[in-house]
PDB file of C-alpha atoms in Angstrom:
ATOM      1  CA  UNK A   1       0.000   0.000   0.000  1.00 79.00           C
ATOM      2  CA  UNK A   2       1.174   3.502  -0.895  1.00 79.00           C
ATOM      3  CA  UNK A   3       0.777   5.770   2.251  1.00 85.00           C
ATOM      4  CA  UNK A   4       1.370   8.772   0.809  1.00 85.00           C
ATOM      5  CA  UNK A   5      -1.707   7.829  -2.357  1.00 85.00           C
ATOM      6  CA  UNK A   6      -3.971   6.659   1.279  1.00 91.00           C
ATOM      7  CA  UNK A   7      -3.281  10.239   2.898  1.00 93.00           C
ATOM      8  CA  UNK A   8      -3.780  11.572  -0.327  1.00 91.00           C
ATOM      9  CA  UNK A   9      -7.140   9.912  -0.559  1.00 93.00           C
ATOM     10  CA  UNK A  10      -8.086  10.746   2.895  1.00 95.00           C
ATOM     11  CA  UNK A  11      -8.034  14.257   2.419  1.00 96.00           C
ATOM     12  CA  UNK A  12      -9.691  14.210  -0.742  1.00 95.00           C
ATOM     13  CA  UNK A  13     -12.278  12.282   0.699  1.00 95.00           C
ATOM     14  CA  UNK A  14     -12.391  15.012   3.858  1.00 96.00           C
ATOM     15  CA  UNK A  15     -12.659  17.929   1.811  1.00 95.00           C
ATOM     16  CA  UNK A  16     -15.305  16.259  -0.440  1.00 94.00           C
ATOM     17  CA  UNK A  17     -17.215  15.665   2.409  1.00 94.00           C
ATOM     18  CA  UNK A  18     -17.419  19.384   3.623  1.00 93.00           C
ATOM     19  CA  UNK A  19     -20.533  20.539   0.936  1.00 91.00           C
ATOM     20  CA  UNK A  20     -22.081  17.302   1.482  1.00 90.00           C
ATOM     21  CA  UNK A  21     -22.031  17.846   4.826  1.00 92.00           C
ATOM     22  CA  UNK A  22     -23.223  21.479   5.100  1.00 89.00           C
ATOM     23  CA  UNK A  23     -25.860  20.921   2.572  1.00 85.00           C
ATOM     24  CA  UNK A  24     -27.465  18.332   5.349  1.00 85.00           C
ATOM     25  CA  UNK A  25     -27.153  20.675   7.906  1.00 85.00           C
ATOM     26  CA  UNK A  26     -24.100  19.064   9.596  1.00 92.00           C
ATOM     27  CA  UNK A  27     -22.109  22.039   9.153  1.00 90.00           C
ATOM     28  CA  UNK A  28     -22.938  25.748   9.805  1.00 89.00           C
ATOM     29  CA  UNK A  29     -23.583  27.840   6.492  1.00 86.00           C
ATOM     30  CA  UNK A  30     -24.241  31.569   6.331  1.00 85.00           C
ATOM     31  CA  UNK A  31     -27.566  32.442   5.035  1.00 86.00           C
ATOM     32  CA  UNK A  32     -28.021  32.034   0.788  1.00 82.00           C
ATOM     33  CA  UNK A  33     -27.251  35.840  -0.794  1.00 81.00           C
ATOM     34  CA  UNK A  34     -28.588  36.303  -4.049  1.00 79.00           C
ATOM     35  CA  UNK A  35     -25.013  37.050  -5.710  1.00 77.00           C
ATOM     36  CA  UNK A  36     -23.967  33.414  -3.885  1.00 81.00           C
ATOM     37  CA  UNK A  37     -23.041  30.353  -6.747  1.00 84.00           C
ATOM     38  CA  UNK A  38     -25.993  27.670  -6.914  1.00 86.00           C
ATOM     39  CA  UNK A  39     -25.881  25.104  -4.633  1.00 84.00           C
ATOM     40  CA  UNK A  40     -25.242  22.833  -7.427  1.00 88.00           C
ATOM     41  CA  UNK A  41     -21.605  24.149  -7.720  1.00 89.00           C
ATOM     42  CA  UNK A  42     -20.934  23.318  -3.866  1.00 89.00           C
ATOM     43  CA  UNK A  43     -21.603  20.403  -5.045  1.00 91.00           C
ATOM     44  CA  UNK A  44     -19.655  19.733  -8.272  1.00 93.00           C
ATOM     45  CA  UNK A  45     -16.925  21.409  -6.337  1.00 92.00           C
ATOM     46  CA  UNK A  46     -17.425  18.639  -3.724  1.00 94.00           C
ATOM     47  CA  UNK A  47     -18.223  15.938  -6.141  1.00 94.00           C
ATOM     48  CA  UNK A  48     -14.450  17.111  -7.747  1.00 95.00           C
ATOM     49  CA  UNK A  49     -12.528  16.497  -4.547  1.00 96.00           C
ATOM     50  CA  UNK A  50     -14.388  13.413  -3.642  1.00 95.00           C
ATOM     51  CA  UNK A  51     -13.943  11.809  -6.744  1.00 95.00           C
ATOM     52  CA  UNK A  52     -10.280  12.822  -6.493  1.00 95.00           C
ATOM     53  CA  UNK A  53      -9.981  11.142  -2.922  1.00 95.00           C
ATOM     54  CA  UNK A  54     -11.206   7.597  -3.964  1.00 93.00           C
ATOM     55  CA  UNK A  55      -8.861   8.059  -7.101  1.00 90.00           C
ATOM     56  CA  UNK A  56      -5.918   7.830  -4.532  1.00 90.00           C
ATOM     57  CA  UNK A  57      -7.162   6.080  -2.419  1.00 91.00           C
ATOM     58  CA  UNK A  58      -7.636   2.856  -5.181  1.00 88.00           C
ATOM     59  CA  UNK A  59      -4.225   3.834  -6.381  1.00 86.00           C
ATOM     60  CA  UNK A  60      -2.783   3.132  -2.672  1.00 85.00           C
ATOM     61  CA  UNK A  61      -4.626  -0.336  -2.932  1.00 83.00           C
ATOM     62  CA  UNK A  62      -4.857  -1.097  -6.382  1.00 76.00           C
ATOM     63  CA  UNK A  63      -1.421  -0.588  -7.629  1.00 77.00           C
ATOM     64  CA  UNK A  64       1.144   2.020  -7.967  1.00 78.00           C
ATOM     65  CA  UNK A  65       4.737   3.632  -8.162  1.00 77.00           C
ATOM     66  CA  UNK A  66       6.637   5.779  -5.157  1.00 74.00           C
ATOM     67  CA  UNK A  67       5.132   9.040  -7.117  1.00 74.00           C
ATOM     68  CA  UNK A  68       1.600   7.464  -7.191  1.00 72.00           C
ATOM     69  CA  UNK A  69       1.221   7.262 -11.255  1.00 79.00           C
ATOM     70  CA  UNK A  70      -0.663   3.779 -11.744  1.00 82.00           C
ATOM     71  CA  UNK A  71       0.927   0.689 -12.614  1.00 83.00           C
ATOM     72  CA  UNK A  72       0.200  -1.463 -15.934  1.00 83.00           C
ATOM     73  CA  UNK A  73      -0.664  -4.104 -13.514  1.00 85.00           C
ATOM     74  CA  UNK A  74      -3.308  -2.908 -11.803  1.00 83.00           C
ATOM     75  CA  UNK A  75      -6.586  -4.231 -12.072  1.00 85.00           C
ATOM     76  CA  UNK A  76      -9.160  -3.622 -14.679  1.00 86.00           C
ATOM     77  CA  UNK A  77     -11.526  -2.046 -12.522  1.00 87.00           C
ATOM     78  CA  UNK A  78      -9.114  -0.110 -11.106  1.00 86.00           C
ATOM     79  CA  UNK A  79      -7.756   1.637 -14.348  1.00 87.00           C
ATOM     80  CA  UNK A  80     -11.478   1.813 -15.485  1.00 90.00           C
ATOM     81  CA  UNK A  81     -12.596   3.883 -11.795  1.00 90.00           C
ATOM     82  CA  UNK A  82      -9.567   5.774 -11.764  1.00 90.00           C
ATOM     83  CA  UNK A  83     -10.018   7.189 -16.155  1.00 92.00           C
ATOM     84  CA  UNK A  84     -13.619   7.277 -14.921  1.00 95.00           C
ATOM     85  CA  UNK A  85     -13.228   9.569 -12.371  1.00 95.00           C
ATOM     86  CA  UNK A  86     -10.188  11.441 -13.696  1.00 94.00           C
ATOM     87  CA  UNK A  87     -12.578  12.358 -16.981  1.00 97.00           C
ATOM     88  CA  UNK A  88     -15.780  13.734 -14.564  1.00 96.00           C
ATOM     89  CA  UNK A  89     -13.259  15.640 -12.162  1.00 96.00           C
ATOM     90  CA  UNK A  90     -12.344  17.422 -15.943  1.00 97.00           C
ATOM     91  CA  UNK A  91     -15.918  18.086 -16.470  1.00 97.00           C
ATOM     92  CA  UNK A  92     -16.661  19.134 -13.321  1.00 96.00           C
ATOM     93  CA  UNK A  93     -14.309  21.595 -13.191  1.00 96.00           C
ATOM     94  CA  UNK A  94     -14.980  23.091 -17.042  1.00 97.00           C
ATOM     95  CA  UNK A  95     -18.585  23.318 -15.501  1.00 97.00           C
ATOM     96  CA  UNK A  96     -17.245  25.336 -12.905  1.00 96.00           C
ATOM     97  CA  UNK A  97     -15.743  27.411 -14.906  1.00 96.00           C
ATOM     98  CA  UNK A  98     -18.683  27.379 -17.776  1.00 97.00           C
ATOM     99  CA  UNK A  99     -20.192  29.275 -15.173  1.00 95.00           C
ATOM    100  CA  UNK A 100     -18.762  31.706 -13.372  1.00 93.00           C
ATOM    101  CA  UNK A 101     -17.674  32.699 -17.525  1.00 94.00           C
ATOM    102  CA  UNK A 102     -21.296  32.690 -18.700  1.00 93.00           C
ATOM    103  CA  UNK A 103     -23.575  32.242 -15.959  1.00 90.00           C
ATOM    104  CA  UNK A 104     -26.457  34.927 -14.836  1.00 88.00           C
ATOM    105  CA  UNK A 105     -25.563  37.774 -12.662  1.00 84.00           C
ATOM    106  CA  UNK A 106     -22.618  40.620 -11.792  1.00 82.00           C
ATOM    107  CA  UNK A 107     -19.445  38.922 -11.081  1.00 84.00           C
ATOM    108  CA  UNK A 108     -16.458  40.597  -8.983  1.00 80.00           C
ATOM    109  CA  UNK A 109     -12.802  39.985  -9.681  1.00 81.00           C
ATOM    110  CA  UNK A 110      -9.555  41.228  -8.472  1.00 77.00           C
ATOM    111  CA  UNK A 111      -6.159  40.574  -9.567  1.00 71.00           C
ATOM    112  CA  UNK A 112      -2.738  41.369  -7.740  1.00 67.00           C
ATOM    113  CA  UNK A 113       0.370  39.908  -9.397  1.00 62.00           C
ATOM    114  CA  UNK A 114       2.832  42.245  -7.482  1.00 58.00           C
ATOM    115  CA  UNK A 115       5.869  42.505  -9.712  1.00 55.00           C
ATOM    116  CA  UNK A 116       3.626  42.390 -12.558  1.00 54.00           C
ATOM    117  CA  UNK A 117       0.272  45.047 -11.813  1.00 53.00           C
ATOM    118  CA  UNK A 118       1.090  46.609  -9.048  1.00 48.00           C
ATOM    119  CA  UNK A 119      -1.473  46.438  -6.106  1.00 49.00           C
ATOM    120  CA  UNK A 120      -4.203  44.893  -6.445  1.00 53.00           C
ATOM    121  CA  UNK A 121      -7.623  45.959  -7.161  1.00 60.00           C
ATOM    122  CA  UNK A 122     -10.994  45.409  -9.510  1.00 64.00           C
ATOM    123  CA  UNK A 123     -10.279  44.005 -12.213  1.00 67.00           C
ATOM    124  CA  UNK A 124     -13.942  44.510 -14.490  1.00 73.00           C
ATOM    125  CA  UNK A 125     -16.739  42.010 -15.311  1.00 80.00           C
ATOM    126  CA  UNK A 126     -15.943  41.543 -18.758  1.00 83.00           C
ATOM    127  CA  UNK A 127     -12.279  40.883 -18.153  1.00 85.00           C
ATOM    128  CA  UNK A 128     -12.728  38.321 -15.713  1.00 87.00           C
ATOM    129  CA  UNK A 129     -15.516  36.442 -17.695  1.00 91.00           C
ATOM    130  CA  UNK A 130     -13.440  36.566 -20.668  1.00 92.00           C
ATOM    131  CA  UNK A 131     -10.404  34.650 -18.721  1.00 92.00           C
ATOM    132  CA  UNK A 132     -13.029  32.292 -17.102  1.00 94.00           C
ATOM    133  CA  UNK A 133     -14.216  31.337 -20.867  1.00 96.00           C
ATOM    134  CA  UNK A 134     -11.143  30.836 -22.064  1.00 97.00           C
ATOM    135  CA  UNK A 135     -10.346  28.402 -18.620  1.00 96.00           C
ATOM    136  CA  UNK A 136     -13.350  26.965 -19.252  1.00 97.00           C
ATOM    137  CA  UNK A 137     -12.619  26.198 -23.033  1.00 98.00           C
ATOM    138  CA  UNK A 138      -9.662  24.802 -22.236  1.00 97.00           C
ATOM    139  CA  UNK A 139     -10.998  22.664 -19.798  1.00 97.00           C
ATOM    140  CA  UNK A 140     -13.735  21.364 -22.403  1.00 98.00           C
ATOM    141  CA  UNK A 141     -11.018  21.100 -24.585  1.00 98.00           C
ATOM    142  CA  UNK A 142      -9.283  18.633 -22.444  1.00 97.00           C
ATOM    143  CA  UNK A 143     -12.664  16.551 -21.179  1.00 98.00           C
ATOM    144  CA  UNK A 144     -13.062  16.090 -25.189  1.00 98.00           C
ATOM    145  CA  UNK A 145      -9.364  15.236 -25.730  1.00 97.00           C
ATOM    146  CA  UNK A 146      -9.501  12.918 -22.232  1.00 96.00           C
ATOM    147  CA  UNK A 147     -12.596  11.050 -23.386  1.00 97.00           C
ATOM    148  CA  UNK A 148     -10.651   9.867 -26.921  1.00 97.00           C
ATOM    149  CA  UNK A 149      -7.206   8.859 -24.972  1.00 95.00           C
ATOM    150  CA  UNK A 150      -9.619   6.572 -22.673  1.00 94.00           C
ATOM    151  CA  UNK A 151     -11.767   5.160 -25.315  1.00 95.00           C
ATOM    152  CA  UNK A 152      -9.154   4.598 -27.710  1.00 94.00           C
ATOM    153  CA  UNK A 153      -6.710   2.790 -25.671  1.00 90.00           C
ATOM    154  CA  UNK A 154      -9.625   1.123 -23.955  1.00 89.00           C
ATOM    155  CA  UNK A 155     -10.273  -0.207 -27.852  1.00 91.00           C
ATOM    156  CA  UNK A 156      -6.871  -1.218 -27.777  1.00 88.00           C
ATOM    157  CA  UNK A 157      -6.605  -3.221 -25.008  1.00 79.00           C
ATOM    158  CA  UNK A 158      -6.716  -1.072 -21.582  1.00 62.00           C
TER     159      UNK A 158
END
């Protein structure tokens, strides 16, 4: 067992856990503002990290190296859970993104890059959609390529 991919998992699994839980009341939430995200992108966000969690945590059982990449010995089901979940984490974070770059409402960004900008301060709605969009095109961009890496070496074998 890898106890570095276990740890790994665990906190995944622990910071999953946290919109789950505060959704059910578990954990104390401030009171819904009308500029807040939906609750659906708690949960994505959650969805994301648990996903991520059980990743590592079948790589810790189910095979692999010192630096936790999987091994070509692992089992089936294990390669299958782990491009599985690897592809939905993509999607779920190009939803994320899809959103806050083209979702309803006034968004507020600020930027400070030091050496680069100079203080910090607003940076304007447009500007920060655009750079969301363009995230979140790059992170369709990879679900798409993802998808056609797993199906095509799944065609070829596994």
């Amino acid at each position: 067992m890898n106890k570095a991919a276990f740890a790994l998992g665990l906190t995944g699994l622990a910071v999953g856990a946290l919109p789950f839980l505060a959704l059910a009341g578990v954990l104390p939430t401030a009171p819904r503002a009308p500029q807040d995200a939906p609750g659906w992108f708690g949960i994505l966000f959650g969805v994301a990290f648990l996903f991520a969690g059980i990743m590592a945590l079948l790589r810790s059982f189910g095979g692999c190296d010192a630096a936790g990449n999987l091994l070509e010995t692992a089992p089936r089901l294990v390669k299958a859970c782990n491009d599985g979940f690897g592809l939905l984490i993509v999607i779920a974070l190009a939803t994320m993104f899809s959103w806050v770059a083209f979702g309803p409402g006034v968004r507020h960004f600020t930027v400070s890059a030091g050496w680069f900008s100079g203080p910090a301060g607003a940076v304007g709605d447009g500007i920060g959609r655009v750079m969301f969009g363009l995230g979140a095109l790059l992170g369709w961009g990879m679900a798409g390529a993802m998808a056609l890496y797993i199906a095509r070496r799944w065609r070829r074998g596994g």
